[in-house]
Amino acid sequence: MALPTMDRRAAVKKLLDARDGALVVTGLGSPSYDVHAAGDRDDNYYLWGAMGGAALVGLGLAQAQPRRRVMVITGDGEQLMAFGSLATISVARPKNLDLIILDNQHFGETGMQSSHTGRGIGFDRVAAACCFAEVAELRSLEEVDA
């Protein structure tokens, strides 16, 4: 049985419509397109050409701007390139950082090869193992709550 799919662009737009002044960092590829399609803004940072860097750039911003919410919107393939950043973020425990991983189970920028998430690796379980304070895996647009 196929898993339910979510309209990624609609989910990103819903998150950004409620951003309330948050800084946004995007990962390589589709997440950058999705954020731009939802409305380009000066406080969007499209991290292009640094595969695996979005989460740690977001952490740096969150630490430098502790009074501002920081949202990192990235893909599973990009985040897999920086697997250890989840442990680093967990140790830093920034209260103002949200990490949103859009998981299509593929490395979209390198030819749509299957990623590890299609083979049983779940970022929700990894984040929970790293002691993230809040973890959720969302499968429908109705579950998306900014």
Tab-separated table of C-alpha atoms in Angstrom:
chain	number	residue	atom	x	y	z
A	1	MET	CA	0.000	0.000	0.000
A	2	ALA	CA	1.374	3.417	-0.956
A	3	LEU	CA	2.029	5.951	1.752
A	4	PRO	CA	0.012	9.164	1.561
A	5	THR	CA	1.788	12.051	-0.116
A	6	MET	CA	1.649	15.716	0.692
A	7	ASP	CA	1.786	18.672	-1.677
A	8	ARG	CA	5.208	19.980	-0.672
A	9	ARG	CA	4.658	23.489	-2.049
A	10	ALA	CA	1.344	23.838	-0.237
A	11	ALA	CA	2.948	22.669	3.015
A	12	VAL	CA	5.825	25.144	2.699
A	13	LYS	CA	3.420	27.973	1.864
A	14	LYS	CA	1.302	27.124	4.908
A	15	LEU	CA	4.380	27.223	7.144
A	16	LEU	CA	5.608	30.492	5.669
A	17	ASP	CA	2.208	32.173	5.814
A	18	ALA	CA	2.485	31.854	9.602
A	19	ARG	CA	6.214	32.638	9.898
A	20	ASP	CA	5.664	35.793	11.981
A	21	GLY	CA	9.011	37.398	11.173
A	22	ALA	CA	11.083	34.218	11.208
A	23	LEU	CA	14.351	34.027	9.336
A	24	VAL	CA	14.274	31.201	6.782
A	25	VAL	CA	17.232	29.148	5.548
A	26	THR	CA	16.653	26.743	2.688
A	27	GLY	CA	18.593	23.690	1.692
A	28	LEU	CA	19.784	22.858	-1.772
A	29	GLY	CA	17.277	22.221	-4.557
A	30	SER	CA	13.524	21.896	-4.304
A	31	PRO	CA	13.154	23.482	-0.847
A	32	SER	CA	14.691	26.683	-2.251
A	33	TYR	CA	12.219	26.660	-5.133
A	34	ASP	CA	9.322	25.975	-2.752
A	35	VAL	CA	10.221	28.857	-0.423
A	36	HIS	CA	10.738	31.237	-3.342
A	37	ALA	CA	7.390	30.197	-4.860
A	38	ALA	CA	5.691	31.012	-1.544
A	39	GLY	CA	7.041	34.556	-1.775
A	40	ASP	CA	10.576	35.888	-1.932
A	41	ARG	CA	11.556	38.008	1.063
A	42	ASP	CA	14.702	39.679	2.327
A	43	ASP	CA	14.783	37.368	5.354
A	44	ASN	CA	14.908	34.224	3.198
A	45	TYR	CA	18.395	32.803	2.713
A	46	TYR	CA	18.596	30.375	-0.178
A	47	LEU	CA	21.614	28.238	0.620
A	48	TRP	CA	22.592	27.070	-2.824
A	49	GLY	CA	25.756	25.141	-3.526
A	50	ALA	CA	26.486	23.999	0.031
A	51	MET	CA	24.865	20.570	0.222
A	52	GLY	CA	24.484	19.602	3.853
A	53	GLY	CA	24.969	23.113	5.215
A	54	ALA	CA	21.444	24.384	5.830
A	55	ALA	CA	20.889	22.956	9.322
A	56	LEU	CA	24.166	24.288	10.708
A	57	VAL	CA	23.742	27.693	9.044
A	58	GLY	CA	20.334	27.785	10.724
A	59	LEU	CA	21.912	26.867	14.055
A	60	GLY	CA	24.427	29.690	13.680
A	61	LEU	CA	21.652	32.181	12.911
A	62	ALA	CA	19.593	30.944	15.858
A	63	GLN	CA	22.554	31.427	18.182
A	64	ALA	CA	23.393	34.861	16.737
A	65	GLN	CA	19.746	36.017	16.775
A	66	PRO	CA	18.275	34.415	19.928
A	67	ARG	CA	15.180	36.646	19.862
A	68	ARG	CA	14.240	35.638	16.310
A	69	ARG	CA	12.696	32.396	15.198
A	70	VAL	CA	14.777	30.590	12.574
A	71	MET	CA	13.227	28.050	10.234
A	72	VAL	CA	15.411	25.682	8.229
A	73	ILE	CA	13.528	24.098	5.343
A	74	THR	CA	15.571	21.406	3.649
A	75	GLY	CA	15.262	18.042	1.947
A	76	ASP	CA	16.105	14.530	3.055
A	77	GLY	CA	18.993	14.156	0.620
A	78	GLU	CA	20.584	17.428	1.703
A	79	GLN	CA	20.118	16.624	5.393
A	80	LEU	CA	21.601	13.160	4.932
A	81	MET	CA	24.806	14.905	3.819
A	82	ALA	CA	24.984	16.466	7.296
A	83	PHE	CA	23.666	13.649	9.443
A	84	GLY	CA	25.842	14.642	12.407
A	85	SER	CA	24.383	18.148	12.482
A	86	LEU	CA	21.320	16.706	14.212
A	87	ALA	CA	23.464	15.758	17.212
A	88	THR	CA	25.175	19.166	17.178
A	89	ILE	CA	21.827	20.989	17.137
A	90	SER	CA	20.556	18.793	19.951
A	91	VAL	CA	23.563	19.588	22.139
A	92	ALA	CA	23.165	23.340	21.460
A	93	ARG	CA	19.412	23.179	22.239
A	94	PRO	CA	18.342	26.415	20.522
A	95	LYS	CA	14.753	27.198	21.495
A	96	ASN	CA	14.263	29.397	18.432
A	97	LEU	CA	15.235	26.903	15.709
A	98	ASP	CA	12.784	24.817	13.699
A	99	LEU	CA	14.189	22.167	11.356
A	100	ILE	CA	11.743	21.088	8.652
A	101	ILE	CA	12.897	18.205	6.453
A	102	LEU	CA	10.901	17.608	3.271
A	103	ASP	CA	11.342	13.904	2.604
A	104	ASN	CA	10.677	12.572	-0.887
A	105	GLN	CA	13.031	9.609	-0.352
A	106	HIS	CA	15.309	10.739	-3.186
A	107	PHE	CA	18.474	12.684	-3.897
A	108	GLY	CA	16.700	15.061	-6.263
A	109	GLU	CA	19.657	17.226	-7.237
A	110	THR	CA	21.863	14.328	-8.308
A	111	GLY	CA	19.468	12.316	-10.453
A	112	MET	CA	16.617	11.108	-8.210
A	113	GLN	CA	18.512	8.171	-6.743
A	114	SER	CA	16.722	6.581	-3.776
A	115	SER	CA	17.819	8.051	-0.471
A	116	HIS	CA	18.294	6.245	2.822
A	117	THR	CA	14.889	7.395	4.053
A	118	GLY	CA	13.249	5.125	1.493
A	119	ARG	CA	15.140	2.245	3.064
A	120	GLY	CA	14.023	2.657	6.652
A	121	ILE	CA	15.958	5.617	8.049
A	122	GLY	CA	13.441	7.964	9.670
A	123	PHE	CA	14.537	11.476	10.572
A	124	ASP	CA	11.844	11.561	13.246
A	125	ARG	CA	13.455	8.581	14.974
A	126	VAL	CA	16.965	9.983	14.530
A	127	ALA	CA	15.922	13.351	15.987
A	128	ALA	CA	14.225	11.596	18.907
A	129	ALA	CA	17.396	9.566	19.509
A	130	CYS	CA	19.340	12.857	19.527
A	131	CYS	CA	16.940	14.121	22.237
A	132	PHE	CA	15.224	16.859	20.221
A	133	ALA	CA	12.566	18.434	22.449
A	134	GLU	CA	9.829	18.100	19.831
A	135	VAL	CA	9.665	15.716	16.874
A	136	ALA	CA	6.877	14.992	14.402
A	137	GLU	CA	6.475	13.177	11.102
A	138	LEU	CA	3.664	14.729	9.095
A	139	ARG	CA	2.008	12.995	6.170
A	140	SER	CA	-0.913	15.285	5.336
A	141	LEU	CA	-1.369	19.003	4.799
A	142	GLU	CA	-3.937	19.041	7.592
A	143	GLU	CA	-1.212	18.039	10.052
A	144	VAL	CA	1.005	20.996	9.139
A	145	ASP	CA	0.778	23.543	11.936
A	146	ALA	CA	3.170	26.455	11.977
